[in-house]
mmCIF file of C-alpha atoms in Angstrom:
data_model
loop_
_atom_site.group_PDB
_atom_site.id
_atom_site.type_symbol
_atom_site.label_atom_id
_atom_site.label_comp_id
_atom_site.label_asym_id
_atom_site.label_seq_id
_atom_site.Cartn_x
_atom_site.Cartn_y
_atom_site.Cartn_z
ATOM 1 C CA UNK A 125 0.000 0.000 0.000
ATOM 2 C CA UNK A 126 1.379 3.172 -1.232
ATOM 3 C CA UNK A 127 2.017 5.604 1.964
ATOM 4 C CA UNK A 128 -0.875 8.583 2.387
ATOM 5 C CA UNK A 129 -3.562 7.339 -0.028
ATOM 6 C CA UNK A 130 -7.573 7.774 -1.109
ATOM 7 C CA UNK A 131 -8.882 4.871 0.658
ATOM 8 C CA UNK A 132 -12.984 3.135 0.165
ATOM 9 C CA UNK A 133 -14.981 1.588 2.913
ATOM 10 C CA UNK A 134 -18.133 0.490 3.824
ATOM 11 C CA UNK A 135 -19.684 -0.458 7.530
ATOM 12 C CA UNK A 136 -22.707 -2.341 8.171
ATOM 13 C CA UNK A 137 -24.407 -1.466 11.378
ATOM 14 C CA UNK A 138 -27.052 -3.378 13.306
ATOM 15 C CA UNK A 139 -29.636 -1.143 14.459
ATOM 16 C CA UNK A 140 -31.115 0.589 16.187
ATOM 17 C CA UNK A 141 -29.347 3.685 17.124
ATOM 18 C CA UNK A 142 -29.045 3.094 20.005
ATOM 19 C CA UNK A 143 -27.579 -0.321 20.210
ATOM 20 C CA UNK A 144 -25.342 0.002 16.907
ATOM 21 C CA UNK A 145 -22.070 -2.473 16.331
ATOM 22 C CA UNK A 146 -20.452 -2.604 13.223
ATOM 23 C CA UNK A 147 -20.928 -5.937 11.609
ATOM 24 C CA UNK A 148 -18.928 -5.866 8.545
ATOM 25 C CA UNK A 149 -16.380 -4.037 7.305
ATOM 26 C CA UNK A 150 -14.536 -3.853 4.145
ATOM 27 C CA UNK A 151 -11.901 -1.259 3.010
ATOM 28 C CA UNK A 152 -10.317 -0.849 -0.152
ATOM 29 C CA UNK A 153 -8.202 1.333 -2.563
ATOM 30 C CA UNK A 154 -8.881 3.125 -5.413
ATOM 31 C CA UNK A 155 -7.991 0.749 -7.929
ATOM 32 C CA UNK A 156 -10.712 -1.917 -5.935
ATOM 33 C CA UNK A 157 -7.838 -4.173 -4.235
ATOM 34 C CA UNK A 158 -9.434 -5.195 -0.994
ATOM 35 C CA UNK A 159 -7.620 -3.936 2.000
ATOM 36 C CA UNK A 160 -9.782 -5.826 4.615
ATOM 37 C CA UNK A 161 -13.311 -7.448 4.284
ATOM 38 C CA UNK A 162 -15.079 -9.068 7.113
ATOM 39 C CA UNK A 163 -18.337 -9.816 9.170
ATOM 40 C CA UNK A 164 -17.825 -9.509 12.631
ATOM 41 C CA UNK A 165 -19.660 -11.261 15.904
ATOM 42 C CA UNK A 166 -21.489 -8.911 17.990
ATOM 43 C CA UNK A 167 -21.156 -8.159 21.779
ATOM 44 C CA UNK A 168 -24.809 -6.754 22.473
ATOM 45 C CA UNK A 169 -27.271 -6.818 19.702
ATOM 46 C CA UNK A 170 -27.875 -10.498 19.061
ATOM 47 C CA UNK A 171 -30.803 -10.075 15.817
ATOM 48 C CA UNK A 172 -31.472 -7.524 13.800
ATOM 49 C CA UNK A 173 -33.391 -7.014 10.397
ATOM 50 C CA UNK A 174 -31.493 -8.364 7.750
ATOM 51 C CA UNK A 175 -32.822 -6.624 5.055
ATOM 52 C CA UNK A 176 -31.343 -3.375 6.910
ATOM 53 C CA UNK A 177 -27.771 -4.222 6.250
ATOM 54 C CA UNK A 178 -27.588 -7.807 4.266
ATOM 55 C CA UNK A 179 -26.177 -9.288 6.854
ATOM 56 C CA UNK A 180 -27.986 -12.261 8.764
ATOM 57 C CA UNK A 181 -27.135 -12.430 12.156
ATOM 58 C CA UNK A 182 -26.809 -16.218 12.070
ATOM 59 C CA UNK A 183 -23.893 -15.725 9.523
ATOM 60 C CA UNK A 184 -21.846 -13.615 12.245
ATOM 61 C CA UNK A 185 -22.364 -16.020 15.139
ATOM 62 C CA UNK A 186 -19.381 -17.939 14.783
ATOM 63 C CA UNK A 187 -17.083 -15.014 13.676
ATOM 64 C CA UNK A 188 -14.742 -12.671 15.932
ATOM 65 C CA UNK A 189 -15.437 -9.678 16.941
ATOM 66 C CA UNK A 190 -14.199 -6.331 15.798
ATOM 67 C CA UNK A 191 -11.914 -6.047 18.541
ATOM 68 C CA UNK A 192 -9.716 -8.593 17.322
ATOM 69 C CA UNK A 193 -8.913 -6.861 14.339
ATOM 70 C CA UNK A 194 -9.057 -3.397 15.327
ATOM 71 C CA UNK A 195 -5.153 -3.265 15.276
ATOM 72 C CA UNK A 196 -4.942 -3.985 11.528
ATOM 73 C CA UNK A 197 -8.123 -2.232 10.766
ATOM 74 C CA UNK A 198 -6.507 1.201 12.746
ATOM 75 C CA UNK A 199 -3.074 0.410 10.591
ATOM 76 C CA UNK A 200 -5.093 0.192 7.661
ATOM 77 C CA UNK A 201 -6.791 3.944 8.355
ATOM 78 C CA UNK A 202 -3.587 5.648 9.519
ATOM 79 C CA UNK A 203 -2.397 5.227 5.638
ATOM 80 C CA UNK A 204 -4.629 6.884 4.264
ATOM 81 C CA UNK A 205 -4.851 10.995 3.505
ATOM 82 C CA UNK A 206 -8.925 10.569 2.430
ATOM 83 C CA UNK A 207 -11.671 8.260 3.520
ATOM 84 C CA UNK A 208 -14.859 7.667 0.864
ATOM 85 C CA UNK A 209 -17.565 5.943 1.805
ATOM 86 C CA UNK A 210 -21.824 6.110 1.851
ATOM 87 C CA UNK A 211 -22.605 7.577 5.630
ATOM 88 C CA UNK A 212 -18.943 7.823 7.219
ATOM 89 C CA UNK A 213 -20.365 6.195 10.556
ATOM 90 C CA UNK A 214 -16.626 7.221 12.347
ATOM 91 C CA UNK A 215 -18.490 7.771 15.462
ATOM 92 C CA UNK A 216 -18.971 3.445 15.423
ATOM 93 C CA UNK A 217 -15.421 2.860 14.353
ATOM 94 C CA UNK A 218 -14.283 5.087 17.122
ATOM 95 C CA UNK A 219 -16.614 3.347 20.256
ATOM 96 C CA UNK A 220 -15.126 0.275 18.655
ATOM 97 C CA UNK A 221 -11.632 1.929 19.580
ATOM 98 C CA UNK A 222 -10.842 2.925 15.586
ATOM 99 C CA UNK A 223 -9.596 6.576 15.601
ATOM 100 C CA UNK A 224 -9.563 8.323 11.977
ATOM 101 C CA UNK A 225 -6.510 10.730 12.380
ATOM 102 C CA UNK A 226 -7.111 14.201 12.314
ATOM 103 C CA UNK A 227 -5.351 14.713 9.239
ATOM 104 C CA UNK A 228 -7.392 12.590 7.126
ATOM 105 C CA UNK A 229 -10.193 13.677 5.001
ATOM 106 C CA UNK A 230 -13.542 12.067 5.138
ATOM 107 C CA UNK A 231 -15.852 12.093 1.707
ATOM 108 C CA UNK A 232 -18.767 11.160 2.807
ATOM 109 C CA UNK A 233 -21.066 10.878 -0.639
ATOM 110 C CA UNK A 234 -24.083 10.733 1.295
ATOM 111 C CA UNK A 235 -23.260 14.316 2.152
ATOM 112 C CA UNK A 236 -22.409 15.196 -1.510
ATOM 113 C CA UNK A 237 -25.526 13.413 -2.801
ATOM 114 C CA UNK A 238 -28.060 15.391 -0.033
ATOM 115 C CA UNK A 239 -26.459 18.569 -1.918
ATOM 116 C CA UNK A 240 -27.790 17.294 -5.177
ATOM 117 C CA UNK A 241 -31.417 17.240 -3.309
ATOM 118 C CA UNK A 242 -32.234 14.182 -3.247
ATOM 119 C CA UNK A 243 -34.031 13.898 0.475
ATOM 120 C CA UNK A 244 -33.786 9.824 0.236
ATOM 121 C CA UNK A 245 -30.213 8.995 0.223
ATOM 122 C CA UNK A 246 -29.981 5.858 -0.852
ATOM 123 C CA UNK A 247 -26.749 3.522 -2.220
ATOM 124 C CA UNK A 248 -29.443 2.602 -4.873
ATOM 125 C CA UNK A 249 -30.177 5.853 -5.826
ATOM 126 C CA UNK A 250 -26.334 7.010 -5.892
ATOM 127 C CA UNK A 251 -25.599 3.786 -7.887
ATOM 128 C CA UNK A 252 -28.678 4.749 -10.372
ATOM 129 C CA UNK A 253 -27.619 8.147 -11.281
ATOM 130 C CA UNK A 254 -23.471 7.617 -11.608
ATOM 131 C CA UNK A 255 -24.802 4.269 -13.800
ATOM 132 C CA UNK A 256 -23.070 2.165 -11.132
ATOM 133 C CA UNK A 257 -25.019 -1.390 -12.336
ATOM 134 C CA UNK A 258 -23.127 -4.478 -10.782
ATOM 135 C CA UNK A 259 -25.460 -3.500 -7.207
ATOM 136 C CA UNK A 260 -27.293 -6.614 -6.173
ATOM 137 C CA UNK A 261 -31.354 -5.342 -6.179
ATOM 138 C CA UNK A 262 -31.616 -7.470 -3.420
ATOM 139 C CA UNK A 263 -29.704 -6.461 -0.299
ATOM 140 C CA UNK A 264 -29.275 -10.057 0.784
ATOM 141 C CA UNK A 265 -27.020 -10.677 -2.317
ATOM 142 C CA UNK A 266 -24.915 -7.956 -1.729
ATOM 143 C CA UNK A 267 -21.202 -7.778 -0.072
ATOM 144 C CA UNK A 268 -18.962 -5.498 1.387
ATOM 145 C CA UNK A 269 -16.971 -5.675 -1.348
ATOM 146 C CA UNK A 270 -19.442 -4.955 -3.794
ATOM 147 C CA UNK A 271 -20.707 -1.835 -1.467
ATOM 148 C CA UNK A 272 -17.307 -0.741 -1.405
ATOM 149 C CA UNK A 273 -17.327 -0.866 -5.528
ATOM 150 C CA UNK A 274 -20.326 0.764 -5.736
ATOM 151 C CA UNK A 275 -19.365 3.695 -3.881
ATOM 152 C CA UNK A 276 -15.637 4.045 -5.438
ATOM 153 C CA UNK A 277 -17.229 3.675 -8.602
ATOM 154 C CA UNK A 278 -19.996 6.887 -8.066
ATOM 155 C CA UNK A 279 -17.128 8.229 -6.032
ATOM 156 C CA UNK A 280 -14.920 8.485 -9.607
ATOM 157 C CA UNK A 281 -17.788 9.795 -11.887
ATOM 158 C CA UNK A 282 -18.445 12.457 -9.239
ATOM 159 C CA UNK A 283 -15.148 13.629 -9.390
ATOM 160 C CA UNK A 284 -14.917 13.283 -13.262
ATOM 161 C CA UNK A 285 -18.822 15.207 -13.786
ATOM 162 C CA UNK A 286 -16.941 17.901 -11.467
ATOM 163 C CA UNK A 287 -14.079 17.731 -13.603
ATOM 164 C CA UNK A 288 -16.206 18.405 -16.939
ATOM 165 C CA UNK A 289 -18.694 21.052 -14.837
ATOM 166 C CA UNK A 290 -15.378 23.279 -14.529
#
């Protein structure tokens, strides 16, 4: 991994609010390499609505928990100059002891997307308008990886529609 670098992730929370953990996780670069991808046991919520996240909690049962992988995870984030992603969620990453330097830039395209006025920010509606097609419909048949694609991908034709606009 190239020192200082625009890095892509995605988090899956449980829900509610209240209660979040992060169950899965998957970072990436810009050119798509996967970084780290993985579903993670939980330490408090034990179900939550799959169709929320794609994630069943049955499949996580057996896996670790984030803590065991928060030292490569924070390695991982201390690389990189800007975080993309679809709803940062740093706030779970940091209760999960994950701390986003300072320095580092968050791109959050949720934010980016709101500005376009679209009031229901979806990762179906960002992949619809940037012509991002490879998204599962259903959220069941989706990954972190493919998340993580999805959003790198509208993240590039943002940048090159800005690029054009100027």
């Amino acid at each position: 991994m190239n020192d200082k670098q625009t890095l892509i992730y995605w988090v899956d929370l449980t829900g509610p609010a209240v209660f979040d953990e992060i169950v899965r996780l998957t970072i990436m670069d810009i050119n798509n390499n996967v970084l780290f991808n993985h579903i993670f046991n939980t330490r408090l919520v034990d179900w939550w609505y799959s169709e929320l996240n794609g994630v069943d909690p049955d499949d996580v049962a057996d896996e670790p928990a984030f803590n065991d992988f928060k030292d490569e995870i924070q390695g991982i984030f201390n690389q990189a100059n800007k975080l993309v992603t679809f709803y940062a969620h740093t706030e779970y990453l940091e209760e999960q002891g994950v701390k986003i330097p300072t320095n580092t830039q968050i791109d959050d395209l949720a934010d980016d997307f709101r500005v376009m006025g679209d009031e229901s920010n979806t990762i179906e509606k960002l992949c619809d308008y940037y012509g991002f097609t490879q998204l599962p419909k259903n959220i069941l048949d989706r990954t972190g990886v493919i998340n993580a694609k999805a959003v790198n991908h509208c993240y590039k034709e943002m940048i090159y529609r800005k690029v054009q606009e100027n």
